[in-house]
Structures are given as structure tokens and as C-alpha cells.
mmCIF file of C-alpha atoms and ligand atoms in Angstrom:
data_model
loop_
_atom_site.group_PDB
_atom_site.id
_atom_site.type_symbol
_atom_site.label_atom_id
_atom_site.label_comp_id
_atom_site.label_asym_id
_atom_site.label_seq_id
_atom_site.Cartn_x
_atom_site.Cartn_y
_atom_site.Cartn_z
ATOM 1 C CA UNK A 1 38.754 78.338 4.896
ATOM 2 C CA UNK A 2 35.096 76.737 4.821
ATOM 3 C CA UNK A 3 32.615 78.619 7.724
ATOM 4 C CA UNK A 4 32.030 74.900 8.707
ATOM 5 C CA UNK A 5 36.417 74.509 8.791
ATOM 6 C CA UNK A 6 36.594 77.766 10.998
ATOM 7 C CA UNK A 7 33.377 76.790 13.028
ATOM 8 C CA UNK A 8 34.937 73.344 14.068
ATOM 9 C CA UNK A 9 38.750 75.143 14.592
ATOM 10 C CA UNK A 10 36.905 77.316 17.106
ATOM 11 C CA UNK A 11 35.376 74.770 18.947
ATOM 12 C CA UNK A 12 38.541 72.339 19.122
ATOM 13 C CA UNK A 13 40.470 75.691 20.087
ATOM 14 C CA UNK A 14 37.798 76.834 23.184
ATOM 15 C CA UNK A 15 37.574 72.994 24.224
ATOM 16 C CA UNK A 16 38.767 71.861 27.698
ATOM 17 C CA UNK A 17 39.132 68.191 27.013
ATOM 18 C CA UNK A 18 39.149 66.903 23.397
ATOM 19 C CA UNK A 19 38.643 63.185 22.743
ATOM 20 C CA UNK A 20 38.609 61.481 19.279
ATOM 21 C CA UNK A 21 37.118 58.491 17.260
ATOM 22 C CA UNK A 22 38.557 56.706 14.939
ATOM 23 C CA UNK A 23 37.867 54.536 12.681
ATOM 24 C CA UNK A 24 39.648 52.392 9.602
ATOM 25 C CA UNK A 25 38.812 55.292 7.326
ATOM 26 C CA UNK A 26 42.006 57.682 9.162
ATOM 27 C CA UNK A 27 44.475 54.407 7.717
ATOM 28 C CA UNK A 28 43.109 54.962 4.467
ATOM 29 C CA UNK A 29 45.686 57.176 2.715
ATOM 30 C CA UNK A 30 48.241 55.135 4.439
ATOM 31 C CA UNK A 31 47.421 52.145 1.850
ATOM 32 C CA UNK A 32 45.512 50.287 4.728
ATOM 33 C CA UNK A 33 42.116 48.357 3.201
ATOM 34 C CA UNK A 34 39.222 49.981 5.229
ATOM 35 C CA UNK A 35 36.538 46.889 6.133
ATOM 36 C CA UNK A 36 33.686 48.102 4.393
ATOM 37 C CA UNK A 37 35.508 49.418 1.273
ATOM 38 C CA UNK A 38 36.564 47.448 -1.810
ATOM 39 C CA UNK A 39 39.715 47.033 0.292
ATOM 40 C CA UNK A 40 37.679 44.734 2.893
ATOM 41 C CA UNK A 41 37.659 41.674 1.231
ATOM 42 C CA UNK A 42 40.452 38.946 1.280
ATOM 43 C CA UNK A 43 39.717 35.550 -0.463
ATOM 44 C CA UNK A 44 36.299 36.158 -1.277
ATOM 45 C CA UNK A 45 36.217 36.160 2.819
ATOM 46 C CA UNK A 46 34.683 39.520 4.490
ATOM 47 C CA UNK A 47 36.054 40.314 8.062
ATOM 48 C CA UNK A 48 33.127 40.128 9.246
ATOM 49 C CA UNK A 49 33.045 36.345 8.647
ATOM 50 C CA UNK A 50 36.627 36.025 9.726
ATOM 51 C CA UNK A 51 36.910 38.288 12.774
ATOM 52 C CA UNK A 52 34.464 35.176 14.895
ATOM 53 C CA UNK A 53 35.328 33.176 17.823
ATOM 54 C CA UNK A 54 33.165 30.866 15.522
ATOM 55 C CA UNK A 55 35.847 31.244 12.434
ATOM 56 C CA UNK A 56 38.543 30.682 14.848
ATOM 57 C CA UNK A 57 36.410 27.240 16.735
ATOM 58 C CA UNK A 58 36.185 25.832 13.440
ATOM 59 C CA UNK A 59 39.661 26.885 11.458
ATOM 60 C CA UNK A 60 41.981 28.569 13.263
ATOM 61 C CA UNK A 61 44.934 28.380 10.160
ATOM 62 C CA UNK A 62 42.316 30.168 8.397
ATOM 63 C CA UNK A 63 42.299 33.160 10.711
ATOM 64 C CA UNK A 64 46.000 33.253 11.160
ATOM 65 C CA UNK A 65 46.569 33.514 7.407
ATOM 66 C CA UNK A 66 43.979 36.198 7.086
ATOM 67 C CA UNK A 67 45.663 37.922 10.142
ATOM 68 C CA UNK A 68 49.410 37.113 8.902
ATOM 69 C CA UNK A 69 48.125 38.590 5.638
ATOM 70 C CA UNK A 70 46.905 41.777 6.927
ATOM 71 C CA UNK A 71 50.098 42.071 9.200
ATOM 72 C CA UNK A 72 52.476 41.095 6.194
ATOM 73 C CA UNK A 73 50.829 43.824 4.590
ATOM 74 C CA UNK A 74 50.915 46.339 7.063
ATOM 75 C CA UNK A 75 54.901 46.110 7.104
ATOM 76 C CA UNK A 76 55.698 48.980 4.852
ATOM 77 C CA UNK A 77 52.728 51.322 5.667
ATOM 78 C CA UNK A 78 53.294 54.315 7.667
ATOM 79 C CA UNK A 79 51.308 56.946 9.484
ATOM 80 C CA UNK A 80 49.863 59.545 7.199
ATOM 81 C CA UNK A 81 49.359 63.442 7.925
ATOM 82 C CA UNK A 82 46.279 62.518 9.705
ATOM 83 C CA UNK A 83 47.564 60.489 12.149
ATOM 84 C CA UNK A 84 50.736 62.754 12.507
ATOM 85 C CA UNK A 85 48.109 65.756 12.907
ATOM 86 C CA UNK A 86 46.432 64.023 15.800
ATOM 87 C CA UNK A 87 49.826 63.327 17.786
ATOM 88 C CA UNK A 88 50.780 66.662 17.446
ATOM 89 C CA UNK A 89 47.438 68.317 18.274
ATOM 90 C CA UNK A 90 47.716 65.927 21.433
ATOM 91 C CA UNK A 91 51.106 66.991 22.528
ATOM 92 C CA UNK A 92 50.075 70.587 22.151
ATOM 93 C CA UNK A 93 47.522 70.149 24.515
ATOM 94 C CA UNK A 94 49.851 68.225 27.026
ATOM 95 C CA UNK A 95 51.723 71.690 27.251
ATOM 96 C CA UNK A 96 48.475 73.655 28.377
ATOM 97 C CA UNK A 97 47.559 71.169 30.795
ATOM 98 C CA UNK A 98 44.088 70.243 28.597
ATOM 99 C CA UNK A 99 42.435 66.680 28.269
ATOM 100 C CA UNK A 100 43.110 64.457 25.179
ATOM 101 C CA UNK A 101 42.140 60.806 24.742
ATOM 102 C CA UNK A 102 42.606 58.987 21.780
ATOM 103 C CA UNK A 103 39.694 55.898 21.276
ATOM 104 C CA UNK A 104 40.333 53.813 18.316
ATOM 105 C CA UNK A 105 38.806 50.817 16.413
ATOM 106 C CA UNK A 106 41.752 50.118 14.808
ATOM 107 C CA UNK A 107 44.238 47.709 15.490
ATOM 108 C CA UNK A 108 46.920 48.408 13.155
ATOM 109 C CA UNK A 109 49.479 50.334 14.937
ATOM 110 C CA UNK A 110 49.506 53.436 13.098
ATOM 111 C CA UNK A 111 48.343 55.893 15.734
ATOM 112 C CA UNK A 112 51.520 54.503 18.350
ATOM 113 C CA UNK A 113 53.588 54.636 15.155
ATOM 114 C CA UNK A 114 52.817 58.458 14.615
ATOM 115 C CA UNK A 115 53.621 59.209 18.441
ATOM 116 C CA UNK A 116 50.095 59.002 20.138
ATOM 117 C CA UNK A 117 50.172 58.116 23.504
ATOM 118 C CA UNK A 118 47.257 58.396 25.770
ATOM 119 C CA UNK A 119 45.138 55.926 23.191
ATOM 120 C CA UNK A 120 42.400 53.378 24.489
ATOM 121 C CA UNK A 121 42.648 50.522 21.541
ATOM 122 C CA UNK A 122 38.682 49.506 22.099
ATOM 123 C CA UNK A 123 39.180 46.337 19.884
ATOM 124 C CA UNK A 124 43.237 45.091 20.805
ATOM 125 C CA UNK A 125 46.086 45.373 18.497
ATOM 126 C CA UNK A 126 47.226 42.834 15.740
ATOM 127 C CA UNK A 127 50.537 43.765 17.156
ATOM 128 C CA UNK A 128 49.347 41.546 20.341
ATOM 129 C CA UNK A 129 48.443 37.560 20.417
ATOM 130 C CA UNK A 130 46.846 35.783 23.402
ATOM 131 C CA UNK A 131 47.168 32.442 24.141
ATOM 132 C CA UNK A 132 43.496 30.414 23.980
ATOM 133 C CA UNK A 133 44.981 28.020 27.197
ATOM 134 C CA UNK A 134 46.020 30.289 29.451
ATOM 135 C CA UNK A 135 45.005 33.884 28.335
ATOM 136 C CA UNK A 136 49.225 34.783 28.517
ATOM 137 C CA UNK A 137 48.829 38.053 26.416
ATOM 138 C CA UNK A 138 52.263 39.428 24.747
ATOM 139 C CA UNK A 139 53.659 41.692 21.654
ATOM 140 C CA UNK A 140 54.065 39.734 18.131
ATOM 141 C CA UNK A 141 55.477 41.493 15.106
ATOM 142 C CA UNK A 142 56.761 38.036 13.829
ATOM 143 C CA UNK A 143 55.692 38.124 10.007
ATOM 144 C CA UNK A 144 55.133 35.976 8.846
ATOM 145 C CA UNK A 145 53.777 34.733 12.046
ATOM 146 C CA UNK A 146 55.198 31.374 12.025
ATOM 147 C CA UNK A 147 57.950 30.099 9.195
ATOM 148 C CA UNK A 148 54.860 27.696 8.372
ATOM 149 C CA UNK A 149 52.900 30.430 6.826
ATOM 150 C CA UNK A 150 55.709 31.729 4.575
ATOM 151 C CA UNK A 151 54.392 29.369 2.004
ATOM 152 C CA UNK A 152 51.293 28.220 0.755
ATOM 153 C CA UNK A 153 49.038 25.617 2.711
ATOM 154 C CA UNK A 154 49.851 26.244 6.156
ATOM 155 C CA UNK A 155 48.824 23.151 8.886
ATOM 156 C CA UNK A 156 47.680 22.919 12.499
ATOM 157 C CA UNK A 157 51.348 22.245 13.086
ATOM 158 C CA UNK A 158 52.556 25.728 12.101
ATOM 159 C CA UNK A 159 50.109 27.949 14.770
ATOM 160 C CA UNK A 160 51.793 30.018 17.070
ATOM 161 C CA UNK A 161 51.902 28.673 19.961
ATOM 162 C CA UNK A 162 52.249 30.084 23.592
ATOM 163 C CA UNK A 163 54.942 28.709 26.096
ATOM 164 C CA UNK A 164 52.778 26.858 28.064
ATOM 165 C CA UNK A 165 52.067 24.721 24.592
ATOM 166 C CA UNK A 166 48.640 26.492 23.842
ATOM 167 C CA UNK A 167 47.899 27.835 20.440
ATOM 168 C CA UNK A 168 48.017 31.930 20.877
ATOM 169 C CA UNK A 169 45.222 33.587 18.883
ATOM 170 C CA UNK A 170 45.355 37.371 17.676
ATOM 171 C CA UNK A 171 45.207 40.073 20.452
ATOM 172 C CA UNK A 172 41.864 41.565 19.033
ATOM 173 C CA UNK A 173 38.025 41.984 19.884
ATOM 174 C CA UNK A 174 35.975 39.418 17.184
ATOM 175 C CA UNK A 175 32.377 40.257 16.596
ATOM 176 C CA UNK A 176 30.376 38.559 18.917
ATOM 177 C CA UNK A 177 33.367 39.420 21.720
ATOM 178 C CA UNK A 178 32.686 42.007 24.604
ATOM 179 C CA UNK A 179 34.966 44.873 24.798
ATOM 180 C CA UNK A 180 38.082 44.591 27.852
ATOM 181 C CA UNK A 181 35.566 46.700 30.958
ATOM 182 C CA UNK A 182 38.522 49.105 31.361
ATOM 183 C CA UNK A 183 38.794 49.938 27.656
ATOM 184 C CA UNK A 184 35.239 50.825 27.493
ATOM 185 C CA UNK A 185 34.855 52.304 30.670
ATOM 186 C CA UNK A 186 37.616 54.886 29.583
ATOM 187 C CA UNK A 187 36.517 55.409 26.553
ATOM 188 C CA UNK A 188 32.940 56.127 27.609
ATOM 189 C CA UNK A 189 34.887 58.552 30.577
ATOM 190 C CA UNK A 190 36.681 60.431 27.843
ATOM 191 C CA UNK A 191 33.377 60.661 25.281
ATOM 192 C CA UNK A 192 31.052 61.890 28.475
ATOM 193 C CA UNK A 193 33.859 64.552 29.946
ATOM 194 C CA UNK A 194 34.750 65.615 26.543
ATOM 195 C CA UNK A 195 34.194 69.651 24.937
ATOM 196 C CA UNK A 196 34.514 68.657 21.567
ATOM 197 C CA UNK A 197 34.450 64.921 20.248
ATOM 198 C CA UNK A 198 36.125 64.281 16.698
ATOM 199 C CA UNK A 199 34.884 61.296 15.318
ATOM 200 C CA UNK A 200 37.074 60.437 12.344
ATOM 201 C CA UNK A 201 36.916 57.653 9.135
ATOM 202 C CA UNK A 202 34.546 55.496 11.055
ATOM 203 C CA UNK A 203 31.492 54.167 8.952
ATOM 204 C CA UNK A 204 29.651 54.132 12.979
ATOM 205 C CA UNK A 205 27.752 51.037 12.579
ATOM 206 C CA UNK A 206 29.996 49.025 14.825
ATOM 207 C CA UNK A 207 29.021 48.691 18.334
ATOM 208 C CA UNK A 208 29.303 49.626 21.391
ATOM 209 C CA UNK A 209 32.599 52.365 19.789
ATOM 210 C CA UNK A 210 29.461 53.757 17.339
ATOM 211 C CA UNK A 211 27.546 54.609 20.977
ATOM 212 C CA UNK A 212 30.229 56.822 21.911
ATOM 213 C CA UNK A 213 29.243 59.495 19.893
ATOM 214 C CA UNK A 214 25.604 59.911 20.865
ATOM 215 C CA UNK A 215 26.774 59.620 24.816
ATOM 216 C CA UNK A 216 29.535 62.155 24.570
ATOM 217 C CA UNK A 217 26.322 64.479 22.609
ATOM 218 C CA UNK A 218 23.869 63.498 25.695
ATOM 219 C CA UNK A 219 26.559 64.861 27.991
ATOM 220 C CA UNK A 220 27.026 68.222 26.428
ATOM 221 C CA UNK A 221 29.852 67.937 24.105
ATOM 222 C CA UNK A 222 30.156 69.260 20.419
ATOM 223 C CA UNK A 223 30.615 66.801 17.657
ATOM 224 C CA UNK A 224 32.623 66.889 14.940
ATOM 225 C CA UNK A 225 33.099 64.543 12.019
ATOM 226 C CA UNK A 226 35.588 64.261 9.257
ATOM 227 C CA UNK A 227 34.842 61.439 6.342
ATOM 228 C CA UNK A 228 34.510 61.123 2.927
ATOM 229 C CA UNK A 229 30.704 60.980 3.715
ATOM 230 C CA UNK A 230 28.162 61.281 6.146
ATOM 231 C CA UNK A 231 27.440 58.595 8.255
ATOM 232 C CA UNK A 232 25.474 56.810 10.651
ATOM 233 C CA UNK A 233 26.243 59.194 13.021
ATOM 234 C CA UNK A 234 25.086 61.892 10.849
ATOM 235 C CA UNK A 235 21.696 62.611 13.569
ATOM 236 C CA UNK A 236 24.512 63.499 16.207
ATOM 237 C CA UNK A 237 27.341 65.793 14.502
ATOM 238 C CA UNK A 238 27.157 69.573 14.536
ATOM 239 C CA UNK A 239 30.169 70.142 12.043
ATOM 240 C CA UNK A 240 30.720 67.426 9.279
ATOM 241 C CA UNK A 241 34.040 68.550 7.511
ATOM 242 C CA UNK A 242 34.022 66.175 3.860
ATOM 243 C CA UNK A 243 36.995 64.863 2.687
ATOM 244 C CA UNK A 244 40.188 62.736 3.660
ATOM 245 C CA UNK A 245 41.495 62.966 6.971
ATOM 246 C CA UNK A 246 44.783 63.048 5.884
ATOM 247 C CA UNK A 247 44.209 66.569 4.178
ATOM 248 C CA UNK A 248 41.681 67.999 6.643
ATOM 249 C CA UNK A 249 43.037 66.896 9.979
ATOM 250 C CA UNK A 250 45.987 68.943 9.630
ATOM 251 C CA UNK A 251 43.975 71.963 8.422
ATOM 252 C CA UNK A 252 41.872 71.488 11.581
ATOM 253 C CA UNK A 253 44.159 71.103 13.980
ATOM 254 C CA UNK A 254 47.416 72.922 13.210
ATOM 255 C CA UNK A 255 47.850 75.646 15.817
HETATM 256 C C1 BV8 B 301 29.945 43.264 21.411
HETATM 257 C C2 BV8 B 301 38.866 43.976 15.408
HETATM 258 C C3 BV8 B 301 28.815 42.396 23.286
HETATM 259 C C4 BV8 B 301 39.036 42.752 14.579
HETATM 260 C C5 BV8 B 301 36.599 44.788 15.038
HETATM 261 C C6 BV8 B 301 24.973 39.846 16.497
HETATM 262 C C7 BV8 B 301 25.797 38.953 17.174
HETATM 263 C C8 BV8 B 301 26.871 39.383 17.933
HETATM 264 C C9 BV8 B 301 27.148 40.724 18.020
HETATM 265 C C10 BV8 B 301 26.328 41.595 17.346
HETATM 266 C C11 BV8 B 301 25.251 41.190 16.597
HETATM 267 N N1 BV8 B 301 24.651 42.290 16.049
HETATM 268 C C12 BV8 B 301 25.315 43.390 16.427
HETATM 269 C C13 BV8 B 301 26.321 42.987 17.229
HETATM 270 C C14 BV8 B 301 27.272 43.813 17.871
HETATM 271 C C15 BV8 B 301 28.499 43.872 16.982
HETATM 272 C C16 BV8 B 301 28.251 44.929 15.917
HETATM 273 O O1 BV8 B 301 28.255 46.101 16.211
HETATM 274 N N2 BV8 B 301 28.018 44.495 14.670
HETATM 275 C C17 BV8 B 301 27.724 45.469 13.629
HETATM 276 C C18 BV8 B 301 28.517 45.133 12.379
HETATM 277 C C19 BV8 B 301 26.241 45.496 13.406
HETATM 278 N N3 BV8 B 301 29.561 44.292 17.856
HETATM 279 C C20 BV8 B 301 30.288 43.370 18.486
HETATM 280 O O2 BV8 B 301 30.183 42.169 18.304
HETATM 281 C C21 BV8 B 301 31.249 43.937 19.517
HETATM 282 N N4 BV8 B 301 31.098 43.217 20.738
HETATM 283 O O3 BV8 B 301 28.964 43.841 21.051
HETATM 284 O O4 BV8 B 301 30.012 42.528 22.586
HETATM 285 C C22 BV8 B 301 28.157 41.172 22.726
HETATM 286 C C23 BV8 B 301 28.716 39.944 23.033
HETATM 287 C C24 BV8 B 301 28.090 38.795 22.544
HETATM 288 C C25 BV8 B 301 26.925 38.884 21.747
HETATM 289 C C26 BV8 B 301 26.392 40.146 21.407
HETATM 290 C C27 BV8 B 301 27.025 41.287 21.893
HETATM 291 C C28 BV8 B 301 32.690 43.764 19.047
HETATM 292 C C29 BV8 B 301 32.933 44.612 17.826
HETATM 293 C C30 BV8 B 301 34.435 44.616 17.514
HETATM 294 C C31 BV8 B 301 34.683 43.813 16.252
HETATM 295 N N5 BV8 B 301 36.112 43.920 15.894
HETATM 296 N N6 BV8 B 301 37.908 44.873 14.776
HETATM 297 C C32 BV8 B 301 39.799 43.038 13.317
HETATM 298 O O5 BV8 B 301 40.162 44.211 13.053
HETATM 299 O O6 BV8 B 301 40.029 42.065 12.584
HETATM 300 S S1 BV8 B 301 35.546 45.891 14.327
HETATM 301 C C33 BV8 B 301 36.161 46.389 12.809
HETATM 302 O O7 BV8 B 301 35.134 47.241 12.257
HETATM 303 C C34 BV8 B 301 37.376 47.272 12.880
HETATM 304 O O8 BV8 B 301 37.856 47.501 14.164
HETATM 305 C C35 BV8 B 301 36.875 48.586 12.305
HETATM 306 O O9 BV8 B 301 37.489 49.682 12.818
HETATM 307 C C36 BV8 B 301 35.477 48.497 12.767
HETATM 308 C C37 BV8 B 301 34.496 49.496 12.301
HETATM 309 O O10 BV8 B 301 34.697 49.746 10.955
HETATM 310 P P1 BV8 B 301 35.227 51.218 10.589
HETATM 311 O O11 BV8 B 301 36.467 51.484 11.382
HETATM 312 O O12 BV8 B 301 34.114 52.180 10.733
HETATM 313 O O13 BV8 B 301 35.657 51.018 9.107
HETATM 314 P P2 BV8 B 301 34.686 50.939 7.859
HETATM 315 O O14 BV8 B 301 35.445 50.268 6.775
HETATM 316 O O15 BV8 B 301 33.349 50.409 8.280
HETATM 317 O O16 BV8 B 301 34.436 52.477 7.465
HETATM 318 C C38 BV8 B 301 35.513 53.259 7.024
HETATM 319 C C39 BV8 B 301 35.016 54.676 7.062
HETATM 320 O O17 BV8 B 301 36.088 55.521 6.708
HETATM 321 C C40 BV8 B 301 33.894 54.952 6.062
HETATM 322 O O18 BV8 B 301 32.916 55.773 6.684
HETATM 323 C C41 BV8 B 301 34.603 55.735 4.945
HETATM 324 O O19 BV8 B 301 33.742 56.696 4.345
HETATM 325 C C42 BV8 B 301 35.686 56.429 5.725
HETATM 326 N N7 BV8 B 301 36.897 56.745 4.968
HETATM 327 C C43 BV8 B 301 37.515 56.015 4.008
HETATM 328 N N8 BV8 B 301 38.631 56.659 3.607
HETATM 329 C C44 BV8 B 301 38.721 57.805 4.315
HETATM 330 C C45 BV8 B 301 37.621 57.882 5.184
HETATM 331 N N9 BV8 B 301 37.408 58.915 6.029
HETATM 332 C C46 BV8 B 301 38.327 59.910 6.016
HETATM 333 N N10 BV8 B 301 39.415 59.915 5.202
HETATM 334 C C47 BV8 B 301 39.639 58.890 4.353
HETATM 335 N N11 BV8 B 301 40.724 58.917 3.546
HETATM 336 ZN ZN1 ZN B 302 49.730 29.747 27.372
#
């Protein structure tokens, strides 16, 4: 075991309350397209581009096929090790009455799917729609979303639409969207009370989740980091552990 693996077990193992990060990166090895890797284009169309109340404004079939696509895809992908590693490390805890809080970016299911449970989703779930008249928010795992979709060249006449007759838009946080209050206000609880703070497969440029990690370092806690790479966190992290989450998660936090 690395000096840096045994330095960041000891930490996780003398922390009170643990919270963790994560990022697209922990999906990974579960076949999931991270945003910023060669994965993160569809059509020639970044997510950046895409994930816009101004995509949506101006072609809303657009942004259901890239969303239908991504949850089409998502279908037969399951959690990986790391995931699995985190639920368990979590449930552990639960016995000896210590904090955990799980804060992700992602919004594919996969930590709920491996048996997570106390999990603030700081950008929604593509597992959730909303409708755009009256805000009526509900679970969707129709794929494809509509039968219109199925098929090439979906119209205007194939969106989802809510009861009340209003065209339901995916459950998630765009760029350019502010965060739900209560998601960030517990995540921001979690990252300030926490020990030890395990940020994991996040590239941290994305904000405010990236200003988690230098808050929960202000307030006192350690940092750790598993990626393939350092990142734009790097200035905050006392133990960067390099590889794939799926391999070192369970390493890390196995009893
Ligand atoms: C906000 C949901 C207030 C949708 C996502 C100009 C105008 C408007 C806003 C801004 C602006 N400039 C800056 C901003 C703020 C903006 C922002 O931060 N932009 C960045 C890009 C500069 N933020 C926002 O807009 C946020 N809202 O600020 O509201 C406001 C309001 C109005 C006007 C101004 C401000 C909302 C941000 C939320 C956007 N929604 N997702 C969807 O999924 O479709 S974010 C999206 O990126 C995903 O959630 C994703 O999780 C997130 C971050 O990406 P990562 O998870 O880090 O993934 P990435 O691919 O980048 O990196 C993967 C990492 O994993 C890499 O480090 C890689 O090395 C590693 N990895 C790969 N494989 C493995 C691995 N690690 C371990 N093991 C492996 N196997
Ligand atoms: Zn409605």
C-alpha cells in the first residue's frame, strides 16, 4: 500500500463526519461518457452548448433527443466498484453513528442504483422531468421518452408533455441555472462540518460544486482526491490518490 493510500485510510478511518464529491469521472468505468472526455460530445454538440435554458428557448426537440440519447444509453450501465465502495463505506458508518453525505454532479442514477442514500444531487436527476408551465416535477424512466423519438426526426408534437398540457423539460440544473437553495445549502453544511472531504472524478471547474472543496479546507477539514489526474483543485488536496475510482475507492475504503 502507497504511504499516500495508508495516509488517506487513516484520515477517512479517524474522521467524524465524511462527505464526498463527485463528479462524472466515478461513472467512468461504468461505460458512462464523462463531459470533458472524448465521451462528451454527441452530434458534433458539446453539453455545454446543450445543457442551456437558451438551447432549450430555441429547440427544445433538440435537447430531448440529446437527453433521450444519454438516457437510452444509460439503460444497461450499472454501478461500478466505486460507487458500490461508497455505499458500503456509508452504511458502515451508519452503524457507528458517524456523519456521511454524499454531494454529486451527476445526474445519472448510479449512486441510488448502488444503494446510496443520504445523497444531495446538486444538479437534478435525468431520472426527473419538470414541466416548463407549471413547475409539476415527477420521476421519468420512459425511454425513449416519447414513442416520437423512437425514430429519426422527432417534432414539436412528440415532447413530453405534463398533465396540465405543458411541455415537461429534464429535471436538471443547465449552465446558466442556479442551484435548488436547499441542495446547496446542504451540501455546503456537509463540506464545512466535514473531517475528511473525498472529492472524486470531478475535473472541478464547474461552479458553485468546484467551491465546495476550498470551503470544506477553510473550515478545517482534510482533503482527499482520487482521479486519473490532478485537477483544478489540486491548490486544496492534501492526499491525491492517481488512478480509477473504481480500483482505488475500494482499496480506500474497505474496512
Ligand atoms: C450557476 C447537469 C448561478 C446537466 C451540469 C457564464 C454564464 C453563466 C454561468 C457561468 C458563466 N461562467 C461560469 C458560470 C458558472 C457555471 C460554470 O461553472 N461554468 C464553468 C464550465 C466555467 N455554472 C453554472 O452555470 C451553474 N449555475 O452558477 O448559477 C448563475 C446563474 C446565472 C448566471 C450566472 C451564474 C450550474 C452548473 C450546473 C451545470 N449542469 N450538469 C447535464 O448533466 O446535462 S454540470 C456537468 O458538468 C455535469 O453535472 C458534470 O458533473 C459537471 C462537471 O463535470 P465533471 O463531473 O467534473 O466531469 P468532467 O468530464 O469535467 O471531468 C471528469 C473528471 O473525471 C476528470 O477530472 C477526469 O480526469 C476524471 N476521470 C475520468 N475517468 C475517471 C476519472 N476519475 C477517476 N476514475 C476514473 N475512471
Ligand atoms: Zn404542468
Amino acid at each position: 500500500m502507497t504511504t499516500v493510500m495508508s495516509k488517506a485510510r487513516a484520515a477517512l478511518q479517524a474522521a467524524r463526519r465524511v462527505a464526498v464529491l463527485t463528479g462524472a469521472g466515478i461513472s467512468a468505468e461504468s461505460g458512462v461518457p464523462t463531459f470533458r472526455g472524448e465521451g462528451g460530445l454527441w452530434r458534433n454538440h458539446s453539453a455545454m452548448e446543450l445543457a442551456t435554458p437558451a438551447a432549450w428557448a430555441r429547440d427544445p426537440v433538440l435537447v430531448w433527443e440529446f437527453y433521450d440519447h444519454r438516457r437510452r444509453a444509460l439503460v444497461d450501465k450499472a454501478p461500478n466498484a466505486g460507487h458500490r465502495a461508497l455505499a458500503a463505506f456509508e452504511g458502515r458508518l451508519a452503524g457507528k453513528r458517524r456523519g456521511f453525505t454524499l454531494i454529486t454532479q451527476n445526474v445519472d442514477g448510479l449512486h441510488e442504483a448502488a444503494g446510496s442514500r443520504a445523497i444531495v444531487r446538486l444538479h437534478g436527476s435525468i431520472w426527473r422531468v419538470r414541466c416548463s408551465r407549471c413547475g409539476r416535477e415527477e420521476r421519468d424512466h420512459a425511454t425513449p421518452v416519447t414513442p416520437g423519438f423512437a425514430g429519426p426526426g422527432p417534432g414539436p408534437a412528440d415532447l413530453p408533455r405534463c398533465a396540465c398540457g405543458g411541455v415537461t423539460r429534464p429535471a436538471v440544473v443547465w449552465f446558466g441555472e442556479s442551484l435548488r437553495d436547499e441542495d446547496l445549502e446542504a451540501a455546503s453544511r456537509a463540506a464545512a462540518e466535514a473531517d475528511v472531504l473525498l472529492v472524486v472524478g470531478t475535473s472541478a471547474v464547474v461552479y458553485p460544486a468546484a467551491g465546495l472543496v476550498p470551503h470544506a479546507k477553510r473550515a478545517g477539514a482534510v482533503v482527499i482526491e482520487v482521479n486519473l489526474e490532478p485537477t483544478a483543485a489540486r491548490a486544496h488536496v492534501d492526499h491525491h490518490l492517481t488512478g480509477p475510482s473504481g480500483a482505488l475507492l475500494p482499496e480506500l475504503l474497505h474496512a
